[in-house]
PDB file of C-alpha atoms in Angstrom:
ATOM      1  CA  UNK B   1      -0.861  20.905  35.057  1.00 69.00           C
ATOM      2  CA  UNK B   2      -0.753  21.616  38.809  1.00 83.00           C
ATOM      3  CA  UNK B   3      -3.249  19.299  40.494  1.00 86.00           C
ATOM      4  CA  UNK B   4      -3.519  21.574  43.529  1.00 88.00           C
ATOM      5  CA  UNK B   5      -4.626  24.485  41.343  1.00 90.00           C
ATOM      6  CA  UNK B   6      -7.174  22.251  39.601  1.00 92.00           C
ATOM      7  CA  UNK B   7      -8.508  21.067  42.960  1.00 91.00           C
ATOM      8  CA  UNK B   8      -8.959  24.661  44.126  1.00 92.00           C
ATOM      9  CA  UNK B   9     -10.551  25.656  40.793  1.00 92.00           C
ATOM     10  CA  UNK B  10     -13.010  22.776  41.108  1.00 93.00           C
ATOM     11  CA  UNK B  11     -14.014  23.830  44.612  1.00 92.00           C
ATOM     12  CA  UNK B  12     -14.589  27.439  43.514  1.00 92.00           C
ATOM     13  CA  UNK B  13     -16.561  26.398  40.415  1.00 91.00           C
ATOM     14  CA  UNK B  14     -18.671  24.017  42.486  1.00 90.00           C
ATOM     15  CA  UNK B  15     -19.862  26.678  44.968  1.00 89.00           C
ATOM     16  CA  UNK B  16     -19.431  29.842  42.854  1.00 89.00           C
ATOM     17  CA  UNK B  17     -17.610  31.712  45.589  1.00 89.00           C
ATOM     18  CA  UNK B  18     -13.990  32.270  46.596  1.00 89.00           C
ATOM     19  CA  UNK B  19     -14.960  32.673  50.248  1.00 88.00           C
ATOM     20  CA  UNK B  20     -17.052  29.498  50.480  1.00 89.00           C
ATOM     21  CA  UNK B  21     -14.448  27.489  48.576  1.00 89.00           C
ATOM     22  CA  UNK B  22     -11.781  28.806  50.967  1.00 89.00           C
ATOM     23  CA  UNK B  23     -13.865  27.664  53.950  1.00 90.00           C
ATOM     24  CA  UNK B  24     -14.151  24.178  52.441  1.00 88.00           C
ATOM     25  CA  UNK B  25     -10.440  24.004  51.606  1.00 90.00           C
ATOM     26  CA  UNK B  26      -9.288  25.694  54.850  1.00 90.00           C
ATOM     27  CA  UNK B  27      -7.589  28.451  52.844  1.00 90.00           C
ATOM     28  CA  UNK B  28      -7.940  32.216  52.960  1.00 91.00           C
ATOM     29  CA  UNK B  29      -9.904  33.958  50.233  1.00 90.00           C
ATOM     30  CA  UNK B  30      -6.723  35.703  49.043  1.00 91.00           C
ATOM     31  CA  UNK B  31      -4.872  32.367  48.762  1.00 92.00           C
ATOM     32  CA  UNK B  32      -7.711  30.886  46.696  1.00 91.00           C
ATOM     33  CA  UNK B  33      -7.823  33.976  44.506  1.00 92.00           C
ATOM     34  CA  UNK B  34      -4.065  33.800  43.843  1.00 92.00           C
ATOM     35  CA  UNK B  35      -4.319  30.147  42.756  1.00 92.00           C
ATOM     36  CA  UNK B  36      -7.195  30.917  40.372  1.00 92.00           C
ATOM     37  CA  UNK B  37      -5.299  33.854  38.837  1.00 92.00           C
ATOM     38  CA  UNK B  38      -2.201  31.671  38.437  1.00 92.00           C
ATOM     39  CA  UNK B  39      -4.266  28.980  36.701  1.00 92.00           C
ATOM     40  CA  UNK B  40      -5.851  31.536  34.359  1.00 91.00           C
ATOM     41  CA  UNK B  41      -2.385  32.898  33.501  1.00 92.00           C
ATOM     42  CA  UNK B  42      -1.092  29.379  32.885  1.00 91.00           C
ATOM     43  CA  UNK B  43      -3.992  28.667  30.508  1.00 92.00           C
ATOM     44  CA  UNK B  44      -3.998  32.194  29.088  1.00 93.00           C
ATOM     45  CA  UNK B  45      -7.772  32.434  29.466  1.00 93.00           C
ATOM     46  CA  UNK B  46     -10.482  33.732  31.794  1.00 93.00           C
ATOM     47  CA  UNK B  47     -12.226  30.997  33.759  1.00 92.00           C
ATOM     48  CA  UNK B  48     -14.783  33.055  35.705  1.00 92.00           C
ATOM     49  CA  UNK B  49     -16.983  36.079  35.145  1.00 90.00           C
ATOM     50  CA  UNK B  50     -16.852  38.133  38.352  1.00 84.00           C
ATOM     51  CA  UNK B  51     -19.976  39.946  39.549  1.00 79.00           C
ATOM     52  CA  UNK B  52     -21.456  41.194  42.820  1.00 72.00           C
ATOM     53  CA  UNK B  53     -23.329  37.961  43.594  1.00 73.00           C
ATOM     54  CA  UNK B  54     -20.421  35.603  42.999  1.00 79.00           C
ATOM     55  CA  UNK B  55     -18.627  33.853  40.163  1.00 88.00           C
ATOM     56  CA  UNK B  56     -19.978  32.349  36.954  1.00 90.00           C
ATOM     57  CA  UNK B  57     -17.947  30.042  34.741  1.00 91.00           C
ATOM     58  CA  UNK B  58     -16.962  31.223  31.299  1.00 92.00           C
ATOM     59  CA  UNK B  59     -17.233  28.840  28.348  1.00 92.00           C
ATOM     60  CA  UNK B  60     -13.582  27.875  28.890  1.00 93.00           C
ATOM     61  CA  UNK B  61     -14.266  27.488  32.611  1.00 91.00           C
ATOM     62  CA  UNK B  62     -17.159  25.111  31.857  1.00 93.00           C
ATOM     63  CA  UNK B  63     -14.840  22.945  29.751  1.00 93.00           C
ATOM     64  CA  UNK B  64     -12.277  22.753  32.531  1.00 94.00           C
ATOM     65  CA  UNK B  65     -14.959  22.088  35.168  1.00 93.00           C
ATOM     66  CA  UNK B  66     -16.290  19.124  33.151  1.00 92.00           C
ATOM     67  CA  UNK B  67     -12.752  17.699  33.123  1.00 91.00           C
ATOM     68  CA  UNK B  68     -12.099  18.261  36.844  1.00 92.00           C
ATOM     69  CA  UNK B  69     -15.499  16.787  37.712  1.00 89.00           C
ATOM     70  CA  UNK B  70     -14.614  13.576  35.859  1.00 87.00           C
ATOM     71  CA  UNK B  71     -11.224  13.544  37.607  1.00 87.00           C
ATOM     72  CA  UNK B  72     -12.823  13.992  41.039  1.00 86.00           C
ATOM     73  CA  UNK B  73     -15.239  11.133  40.381  1.00 81.00           C
ATOM     74  CA  UNK B  74     -12.346   8.859  39.486  1.00 80.00           C
ATOM     75  CA  UNK B  75     -10.465   9.875  42.625  1.00 82.00           C
ATOM     76  CA  UNK B  76     -13.592   9.190  44.701  1.00 77.00           C
ATOM     77  CA  UNK B  77     -13.992   5.803  43.002  1.00 71.00           C
ATOM     78  CA  UNK B  78     -10.364   4.902  43.735  1.00 72.00           C
ATOM     79  CA  UNK B  79     -10.743   6.036  47.346  1.00 72.00           C
ATOM     80  CA  UNK B  80     -13.870   3.949  47.714  1.00 66.00           C
ATOM     81  CA  UNK B  81     -12.121   0.876  46.310  1.00 64.00           C
ATOM     82  CA  UNK B  82      -9.292   1.329  48.803  1.00 66.00           C
ATOM     83  CA  UNK B  83     -11.764   1.619  51.676  1.00 64.00           C
ATOM     84  CA  UNK B  84     -13.623  -1.434  50.390  1.00 60.00           C
ATOM     85  CA  UNK B  85     -10.570  -3.550  51.164  1.00 55.00           C
ATOM     86  CA  UNK B  86     -11.400  -3.202  54.864  1.00 54.00           C
ATOM     87  CA  UNK B  87     -12.767  -6.307  56.544  1.00 53.00           C
ATOM     88  CA  UNK B  88     -15.713  -4.573  58.238  1.00 67.00           C
ATOM     89  CA  UNK B  89     -18.864  -3.244  56.555  1.00 77.00           C
ATOM     90  CA  UNK B  90     -18.992   0.519  57.073  1.00 77.00           C
ATOM     91  CA  UNK B  91     -19.093   3.809  55.203  1.00 81.00           C
ATOM     92  CA  UNK B  92     -21.376   5.160  52.478  1.00 87.00           C
ATOM     93  CA  UNK B  93     -23.112   2.992  49.888  1.00 91.00           C
ATOM     94  CA  UNK B  94     -24.920   4.785  47.070  1.00 93.00           C
ATOM     95  CA  UNK B  95     -27.945   2.783  45.947  1.00 96.00           C
ATOM     96  CA  UNK B  96     -30.190   3.824  43.067  1.00 94.00           C
ATOM     97  CA  UNK B  97     -33.566   2.427  42.090  1.00 94.00           C
ATOM     98  CA  UNK B  98     -36.961   3.649  40.869  1.00 92.00           C
ATOM     99  CA  UNK B  99     -39.249   5.772  43.061  1.00 91.00           C
ATOM    100  CA  UNK B 100     -41.849   3.018  43.301  1.00 91.00           C
ATOM    101  CA  UNK B 101     -39.535   0.166  44.233  1.00 93.00           C
ATOM    102  CA  UNK B 102     -37.420   2.338  46.521  1.00 94.00           C
ATOM    103  CA  UNK B 103     -40.320   3.800  48.507  1.00 93.00           C
ATOM    104  CA  UNK B 104     -42.750   0.880  48.538  1.00 92.00           C
ATOM    105  CA  UNK B 105     -40.445  -2.142  48.809  1.00 94.00           C
ATOM    106  CA  UNK B 106     -36.809  -1.338  49.617  1.00 95.00           C
ATOM    107  CA  UNK B 107     -36.956   1.487  52.174  1.00 94.00           C
ATOM    108  CA  UNK B 108     -39.326  -0.325  54.594  1.00 93.00           C
ATOM    109  CA  UNK B 109     -36.868  -3.241  54.756  1.00 95.00           C
ATOM    110  CA  UNK B 110     -33.658  -1.290  55.347  1.00 95.00           C
ATOM    111  CA  UNK B 111     -34.063  -1.415  59.142  1.00 95.00           C
ATOM    112  CA  UNK B 112     -32.964  -5.053  59.016  1.00 94.00           C
ATOM    113  CA  UNK B 113     -29.786  -4.101  57.146  1.00 95.00           C
ATOM    114  CA  UNK B 114     -28.963  -1.345  59.654  1.00 94.00           C
ATOM    115  CA  UNK B 115     -29.525  -3.745  62.551  1.00 94.00           C
ATOM    116  CA  UNK B 116     -26.868  -6.030  61.108  1.00 92.00           C
ATOM    117  CA  UNK B 117     -24.468  -3.274  59.952  1.00 91.00           C
ATOM    118  CA  UNK B 118     -25.064  -0.153  62.082  1.00 91.00           C
ATOM    119  CA  UNK B 119     -22.012   1.660  60.642  1.00 87.00           C
ATOM    120  CA  UNK B 120     -23.304   1.459  57.076  1.00 90.00           C
ATOM    121  CA  UNK B 121     -24.553   4.702  55.530  1.00 91.00           C
ATOM    122  CA  UNK B 122     -27.044   4.199  52.707  1.00 94.00           C
ATOM    123  CA  UNK B 123     -27.525   7.049  50.222  1.00 94.00           C
ATOM    124  CA  UNK B 124     -30.776   5.995  48.520  1.00 95.00           C
ATOM    125  CA  UNK B 125     -31.178   7.793  45.185  1.00 94.00           C
ATOM    126  CA  UNK B 126     -34.627   7.359  43.681  1.00 93.00           C
ATOM    127  CA  UNK B 127     -34.374   8.058  39.966  1.00 88.00           C
ATOM    128  CA  UNK B 128     -36.338   6.924  36.945  1.00 85.00           C
ATOM    129  CA  UNK B 129     -33.301   7.692  34.778  1.00 85.00           C
ATOM    130  CA  UNK B 130     -30.478   5.139  34.705  1.00 84.00           C
ATOM    131  CA  UNK B 131     -27.414   6.408  36.571  1.00 84.00           C
ATOM    132  CA  UNK B 132     -23.905   5.694  35.291  1.00 84.00           C
ATOM    133  CA  UNK B 133     -22.447   3.019  37.580  1.00 85.00           C
ATOM    134  CA  UNK B 134     -18.953   2.843  35.983  1.00 79.00           C
ATOM    135  CA  UNK B 135     -18.645   6.615  36.512  1.00 78.00           C
ATOM    136  CA  UNK B 136     -19.664   6.047  40.141  1.00 80.00           C
ATOM    137  CA  UNK B 137     -22.899   8.041  40.064  1.00 86.00           C
ATOM    138  CA  UNK B 138     -24.057   5.126  42.228  1.00 90.00           C
ATOM    139  CA  UNK B 139     -22.495   1.946  43.613  1.00 91.00           C
ATOM    140  CA  UNK B 140     -25.454  -0.411  43.228  1.00 95.00           C
ATOM    141  CA  UNK B 141     -28.559  -0.216  41.052  1.00 95.00           C
ATOM    142  CA  UNK B 142     -31.861  -2.070  41.211  1.00 95.00           C
ATOM    143  CA  UNK B 143     -33.601  -1.559  37.890  1.00 93.00           C
ATOM    144  CA  UNK B 144     -36.719  -2.829  36.134  1.00 91.00           C
ATOM    145  CA  UNK B 145     -34.753  -4.056  33.106  1.00 88.00           C
ATOM    146  CA  UNK B 146     -31.400  -5.657  32.444  1.00 87.00           C
ATOM    147  CA  UNK B 147     -28.625  -3.031  32.476  1.00 84.00           C
ATOM    148  CA  UNK B 148     -27.015  -2.353  29.109  1.00 81.00           C
ATOM    149  CA  UNK B 149     -23.793  -0.781  30.421  1.00 77.00           C
ATOM    150  CA  UNK B 150     -20.629  -2.813  30.006  1.00 76.00           C
ATOM    151  CA  UNK B 151     -18.429  -4.050  32.859  1.00 83.00           C
ATOM    152  CA  UNK B 152     -21.327  -4.569  35.261  1.00 91.00           C
ATOM    153  CA  UNK B 153     -22.032  -7.584  37.430  1.00 93.00           C
ATOM    154  CA  UNK B 154     -25.770  -8.210  37.243  1.00 93.00           C
ATOM    155  CA  UNK B 155     -28.174 -10.579  38.932  1.00 93.00           C
ATOM    156  CA  UNK B 156     -31.852 -11.105  38.194  1.00 94.00           C
ATOM    157  CA  UNK B 157     -33.720 -10.770  41.478  1.00 93.00           C
ATOM    158  CA  UNK B 158     -37.336 -11.419  40.568  1.00 93.00           C
ATOM    159  CA  UNK B 159     -40.110 -10.550  38.152  1.00 93.00           C
ATOM    160  CA  UNK B 160     -43.035  -8.250  38.802  1.00 93.00           C
ATOM    161  CA  UNK B 161     -46.301  -7.505  37.021  1.00 94.00           C
ATOM    162  CA  UNK B 162     -48.575  -4.476  37.014  1.00 95.00           C
ATOM    163  CA  UNK B 163     -52.060  -5.365  38.267  1.00 96.00           C
ATOM    164  CA  UNK B 164     -55.294  -3.689  39.385  1.00 97.00           C
ATOM    165  CA  UNK B 165     -55.972  -3.074  43.090  1.00 97.00           C
ATOM    166  CA  UNK B 166     -58.646  -1.405  45.211  1.00 97.00           C
ATOM    167  CA  UNK B 167     -59.794  -1.365  48.814  1.00 97.00           C
ATOM    168  CA  UNK B 168     -62.706  -3.552  49.991  1.00 96.00           C
ATOM    169  CA  UNK B 169     -64.430  -0.329  51.138  1.00 97.00           C
ATOM    170  CA  UNK B 170     -64.289   1.169  47.644  1.00 96.00           C
ATOM    171  CA  UNK B 171     -65.585  -2.027  46.036  1.00 96.00           C
ATOM    172  CA  UNK B 172     -68.389  -2.348  48.595  1.00 96.00           C
ATOM    173  CA  UNK B 173     -69.473   1.205  47.775  1.00 95.00           C
ATOM    174  CA  UNK B 174     -69.047   1.185  43.985  1.00 94.00           C
ATOM    175  CA  UNK B 175     -69.323  -2.500  43.127  1.00 94.00           C
ATOM    176  CA  UNK B 176     -66.631  -4.805  41.809  1.00 95.00           C
ATOM    177  CA  UNK B 177     -65.995  -4.829  38.053  1.00 95.00           C
ATOM    178  CA  UNK B 178     -66.441  -8.250  36.464  1.00 95.00           C
ATOM    179  CA  UNK B 179     -64.979  -7.428  33.041  1.00 94.00           C
ATOM    180  CA  UNK B 180     -62.503  -4.798  31.807  1.00 94.00           C
ATOM    181  CA  UNK B 181     -65.425  -2.992  30.135  1.00 94.00           C
ATOM    182  CA  UNK B 182     -66.935  -2.432  33.596  1.00 94.00           C
ATOM    183  CA  UNK B 183     -64.015  -0.109  34.394  1.00 94.00           C
ATOM    184  CA  UNK B 184     -65.846   2.591  32.441  1.00 93.00           C
ATOM    185  CA  UNK B 185     -67.999   3.211  35.521  1.00 92.00           C
ATOM    186  CA  UNK B 186     -65.041   3.390  37.918  1.00 95.00           C
ATOM    187  CA  UNK B 187     -62.239   5.861  38.534  1.00 95.00           C
ATOM    188  CA  UNK B 188     -58.883   4.571  37.257  1.00 96.00           C
ATOM    189  CA  UNK B 189     -55.790   5.665  39.201  1.00 96.00           C
ATOM    190  CA  UNK B 190     -52.476   5.255  37.397  1.00 94.00           C
ATOM    191  CA  UNK B 191     -49.231   6.883  36.420  1.00 90.00           C
ATOM    192  CA  UNK B 192     -49.581   9.610  33.848  1.00 86.00           C
ATOM    193  CA  UNK B 193     -48.845   7.988  30.458  1.00 83.00           C
ATOM    194  CA  UNK B 194     -46.362  10.806  29.785  1.00 83.00           C
ATOM    195  CA  UNK B 195     -44.351  10.168  32.986  1.00 81.00           C
ATOM    196  CA  UNK B 196     -41.294   7.917  33.136  1.00 79.00           C
ATOM    197  CA  UNK B 197     -42.324   4.337  33.925  1.00 80.00           C
ATOM    198  CA  UNK B 198     -41.697   0.758  32.865  1.00 84.00           C
ATOM    199  CA  UNK B 199     -42.995  -0.013  29.392  1.00 88.00           C
ATOM    200  CA  UNK B 200     -45.151  -2.881  30.670  1.00 90.00           C
ATOM    201  CA  UNK B 201     -47.017  -0.519  33.002  1.00 90.00           C
ATOM    202  CA  UNK B 202     -47.516   2.058  30.271  1.00 90.00           C
ATOM    203  CA  UNK B 203     -48.833  -0.581  27.861  1.00 93.00           C
ATOM    204  CA  UNK B 204     -51.337  -1.845  30.448  1.00 94.00           C
ATOM    205  CA  UNK B 205     -52.623   1.689  31.127  1.00 92.00           C
ATOM    206  CA  UNK B 206     -53.012   2.375  27.400  1.00 92.00           C
ATOM    207  CA  UNK B 207     -54.887  -0.925  27.031  1.00 93.00           C
ATOM    208  CA  UNK B 208     -57.261  -0.002  29.879  1.00 93.00           C
ATOM    209  CA  UNK B 209     -57.945   3.430  28.410  1.00 90.00           C
ATOM    210  CA  UNK B 210     -59.551   1.782  25.361  1.00 91.00           C
ATOM    211  CA  UNK B 211     -62.549   0.952  27.593  1.00 91.00           C
ATOM    212  CA  UNK B 212     -63.747   4.575  27.551  1.00 88.00           C
ATOM    213  CA  UNK B 213     -62.963   5.263  31.199  1.00 90.00           C
ATOM    214  CA  UNK B 214     -64.656   8.523  32.186  1.00 86.00           C
ATOM    215  CA  UNK B 215     -62.979   9.343  35.505  1.00 92.00           C
ATOM    216  CA  UNK B 216     -59.229   9.227  36.075  1.00 93.00           C
ATOM    217  CA  UNK B 217     -56.587  10.311  38.545  1.00 95.00           C
ATOM    218  CA  UNK B 218     -53.007  10.297  37.280  1.00 94.00           C
ATOM    219  CA  UNK B 219     -49.959  10.594  39.537  1.00 93.00           C
ATOM    220  CA  UNK B 220     -46.295  10.703  38.542  1.00 89.00           C
ATOM    221  CA  UNK B 221     -45.221   7.863  40.889  1.00 90.00           C
ATOM    222  CA  UNK B 222     -46.625   4.630  42.310  1.00 92.00           C
ATOM    223  CA  UNK B 223     -46.495   5.860  45.912  1.00 92.00           C
ATOM    224  CA  UNK B 224     -49.056   8.523  44.995  1.00 93.00           C
ATOM    225  CA  UNK B 225     -51.172   5.938  43.161  1.00 95.00           C
ATOM    226  CA  UNK B 226     -51.124   3.688  46.240  1.00 95.00           C
ATOM    227  CA  UNK B 227     -52.093   6.518  48.608  1.00 95.00           C
ATOM    228  CA  UNK B 228     -55.040   7.390  46.378  1.00 96.00           C
ATOM    229  CA  UNK B 229     -56.154   3.752  46.348  1.00 97.00           C
ATOM    230  CA  UNK B 230     -55.870   3.526  50.142  1.00 96.00           C
ATOM    231  CA  UNK B 231     -58.036   6.665  50.318  1.00 96.00           C
ATOM    232  CA  UNK B 232     -60.811   4.784  48.453  1.00 96.00           C
ATOM    233  CA  UNK B 233     -60.590   7.005  45.380  1.00 96.00           C
ATOM    234  CA  UNK B 234     -60.702   4.252  42.787  1.00 96.00           C
ATOM    235  CA  UNK B 235     -58.977   1.267  41.204  1.00 97.00           C
ATOM    236  CA  UNK B 236     -55.219   1.601  40.867  1.00 96.00           C
ATOM    237  CA  UNK B 237     -52.601   0.199  38.490  1.00 96.00           C
ATOM    238  CA  UNK B 238     -49.802  -0.908  40.814  1.00 96.00           C
ATOM    239  CA  UNK B 239     -46.830  -3.308  40.906  1.00 94.00           C
ATOM    240  CA  UNK B 240     -47.715  -6.649  42.479  1.00 93.00           C
ATOM    241  CA  UNK B 241     -44.981  -6.444  45.136  1.00 91.00           C
ATOM    242  CA  UNK B 242     -47.143  -4.016  47.157  1.00 88.00           C
ATOM    243  CA  UNK B 243     -49.612  -6.752  48.177  1.00 83.00           C
ATOM    244  CA  UNK B 244     -47.353  -8.147  50.913  1.00 82.00           C
ATOM    245  CA  UNK B 245     -46.910  -4.877  52.797  1.00 88.00           C
ATOM    246  CA  UNK B 246     -50.388  -3.468  52.112  1.00 91.00           C
ATOM    247  CA  UNK B 247     -52.820  -6.332  52.754  1.00 87.00           C
ATOM    248  CA  UNK B 248     -55.719  -3.867  53.004  1.00 89.00           C
ATOM    249  CA  UNK B 249     -55.869  -3.692  49.190  1.00 95.00           C
ATOM    250  CA  UNK B 250     -57.298  -6.499  47.086  1.00 95.00           C
ATOM    251  CA  UNK B 251     -56.768  -7.475  43.497  1.00 95.00           C
ATOM    252  CA  UNK B 252     -59.408  -6.546  40.941  1.00 97.00           C
ATOM    253  CA  UNK B 253     -59.975  -8.351  37.610  1.00 96.00           C
ATOM    254  CA  UNK B 254     -57.417 -11.182  38.206  1.00 95.00           C
ATOM    255  CA  UNK B 255     -57.083 -11.843  34.475  1.00 94.00           C
ATOM    256  CA  UNK B 256     -55.867  -8.312  33.768  1.00 96.00           C
ATOM    257  CA  UNK B 257     -52.133  -7.770  34.212  1.00 96.00           C
ATOM    258  CA  UNK B 258     -49.022  -6.607  32.395  1.00 95.00           C
ATOM    259  CA  UNK B 259     -46.306  -8.797  30.970  1.00 95.00           C
ATOM    260  CA  UNK B 260     -43.490  -9.757  33.351  1.00 95.00           C
ATOM    261  CA  UNK B 261     -41.006  -7.053  34.267  1.00 93.00           C
ATOM    262  CA  UNK B 262     -37.558  -8.378  35.294  1.00 94.00           C
ATOM    263  CA  UNK B 263     -35.847  -6.774  38.291  1.00 94.00           C
ATOM    264  CA  UNK B 264     -32.034  -6.714  38.192  1.00 95.00           C
ATOM    265  CA  UNK B 265     -29.392  -5.788  40.755  1.00 96.00           C
ATOM    266  CA  UNK B 266     -26.164  -4.489  39.213  1.00 95.00           C
ATOM    267  CA  UNK B 267     -22.841  -3.019  40.308  1.00 93.00           C
ATOM    268  CA  UNK B 268     -19.476  -2.300  38.630  1.00 90.00           C
ATOM    269  CA  UNK B 269     -16.985  -5.107  38.166  1.00 87.00           C
ATOM    270  CA  UNK B 270     -14.442  -3.071  40.150  1.00 83.00           C
ATOM    271  CA  UNK B 271     -16.665  -3.390  43.255  1.00 86.00           C
ATOM    272  CA  UNK B 272     -16.738  -7.191  43.137  1.00 84.00           C
ATOM    273  CA  UNK B 273     -14.691  -7.393  46.369  1.00 83.00           C
ATOM    274  CA  UNK B 274     -16.527  -4.557  48.130  1.00 85.00           C
ATOM    275  CA  UNK B 275     -17.723  -5.590  51.592  1.00 87.00           C
ATOM    276  CA  UNK B 276     -20.470  -2.974  51.526  1.00 90.00           C
ATOM    277  CA  UNK B 277     -21.781  -4.091  48.148  1.00 91.00           C
ATOM    278  CA  UNK B 278     -21.664  -7.757  49.180  1.00 91.00           C
ATOM    279  CA  UNK B 279     -23.559  -6.990  52.382  1.00 93.00           C
ATOM    280  CA  UNK B 280     -26.255  -5.079  50.492  1.00 95.00           C
ATOM    281  CA  UNK B 281     -26.510  -7.693  47.712  1.00 95.00           C
ATOM    282  CA  UNK B 282     -26.903 -10.548  50.226  1.00 95.00           C
ATOM    283  CA  UNK B 283     -29.481  -8.567  52.204  1.00 95.00           C
ATOM    284  CA  UNK B 284     -31.613  -7.896  49.100  1.00 96.00           C
ATOM    285  CA  UNK B 285     -31.407 -11.533  48.012  1.00 94.00           C
ATOM    286  CA  UNK B 286     -32.514 -12.710  51.459  1.00 94.00           C
ATOM    287  CA  UNK B 287     -35.424 -10.284  51.423  1.00 93.00           C
ATOM    288  CA  UNK B 288     -36.437 -11.411  47.933  1.00 92.00           C
ATOM    289  CA  UNK B 289     -36.527 -15.046  49.113  1.00 91.00           C
ATOM    290  CA  UNK B 290     -38.660 -14.044  52.110  1.00 88.00           C
ATOM    291  CA  UNK B 291     -40.888 -11.982  49.789  1.00 83.00           C
ATOM    292  CA  UNK B 292     -41.447 -14.959  47.479  1.00 83.00           C
ATOM    293  CA  UNK B 293     -42.344 -17.233  50.418  1.00 83.00           C
ATOM    294  CA  UNK B 294     -44.776 -14.655  51.756  1.00 78.00           C
ATOM    295  CA  UNK B 295     -46.459 -14.228  48.358  1.00 73.00           C
ATOM    296  CA  UNK B 296     -46.755 -17.983  47.961  1.00 75.00           C
ATOM    297  CA  UNK B 297     -48.320 -18.295  51.404  1.00 74.00           C
ATOM    298  CA  UNK B 298     -50.793 -15.531  50.545  1.00 69.00           C
ATOM    299  CA  UNK B 299     -51.589 -17.133  47.184  1.00 68.00           C
ATOM    300  CA  UNK B 300     -50.753 -13.786  45.565  1.00 63.00           C
ATOM    301  CA  UNK B 301     -49.265 -15.372  42.436  1.00 63.00           C
TER     302      UNK B 301
END
C-alpha cells in the first residue's frame, strides 16, 4: 500500500478536514482530496462520511486510522531513537507520573534540570492511568508501583507512606487529636474513595472512616487536599514527601500511616542509550538522595 496515501489519510482523519490537513502537509485541498479518493478506490471502500462541518470516519476508516496511528507511533519511536544517538542532551522528553507526585514533588524541582540542560523540552503528562511505554505514549514513567509491562528498565527510587497532616493554626483552634477516635470531631480531608489513587492511600482512608467522622472534604487529587489543609480546613491524608517542601504543615497522630508505597522509575529497553533519558534518570536520583538527606535532618521518618 502507498505510504504517502496512508500518511495523507492519517493527517485528514486526525483533524477531520481536507483543508486543515493540506495546511499541515503543505498540499492543496484538491491534491489531498485526490489522494483520499485514490486510496478509497484502491481499498474499494468509503473511508469518510462527508458533511457540511467536516469529515467523519466510517467504520472502515476507523480501522485504517487505528493501523496508521500505530504506524506513526513506531515511526516517531524510531526517529526518537535516531536522535537519541546525539551526544548532547536536547529535544523532547515525555515524562508521565501521577498528579500528586508530578505537581507536589517533581515539577518544583525541574528548574535544576533546565539549568543543566536548557535545550531539553519536558512534556510532563500527569495521569493516574498507566501509559504504554513500549508504544511510546511516554518515554519515562514514575509510578507508585512496580511496572508490569515487559521490556522495561526499572529502578526503585524510594518508598512513601500516606500520613495525616494539619497546620499549627488549625490544631490551635480545634485541638490536636490524641487517638484516631478523636478524628470524629475534626474535618477529614482526603481523596474521594472512588477516585483513582494508590491502594495504600485508599485503605488508610477507609480505615479512618470507621471512626464515624462527621465532617469531610474530598478532592480528586492530592494537590487539592494540600491546598485545603493549608487553608486550615481540617486534617488531610497526604503523601509524606510533601513535608520537605511544605514545612508549615505538621504531622498528626504519628502512629497512623499507610503501608509503604514503592516508587519506581521505568523506561523502555530501547531507550537505554538515550542521552535525554539518562539525564532525567540521573537528575531524579540525585534529587531523591537530597530528599532523603533533608527528611533525615528534619527527623521526618
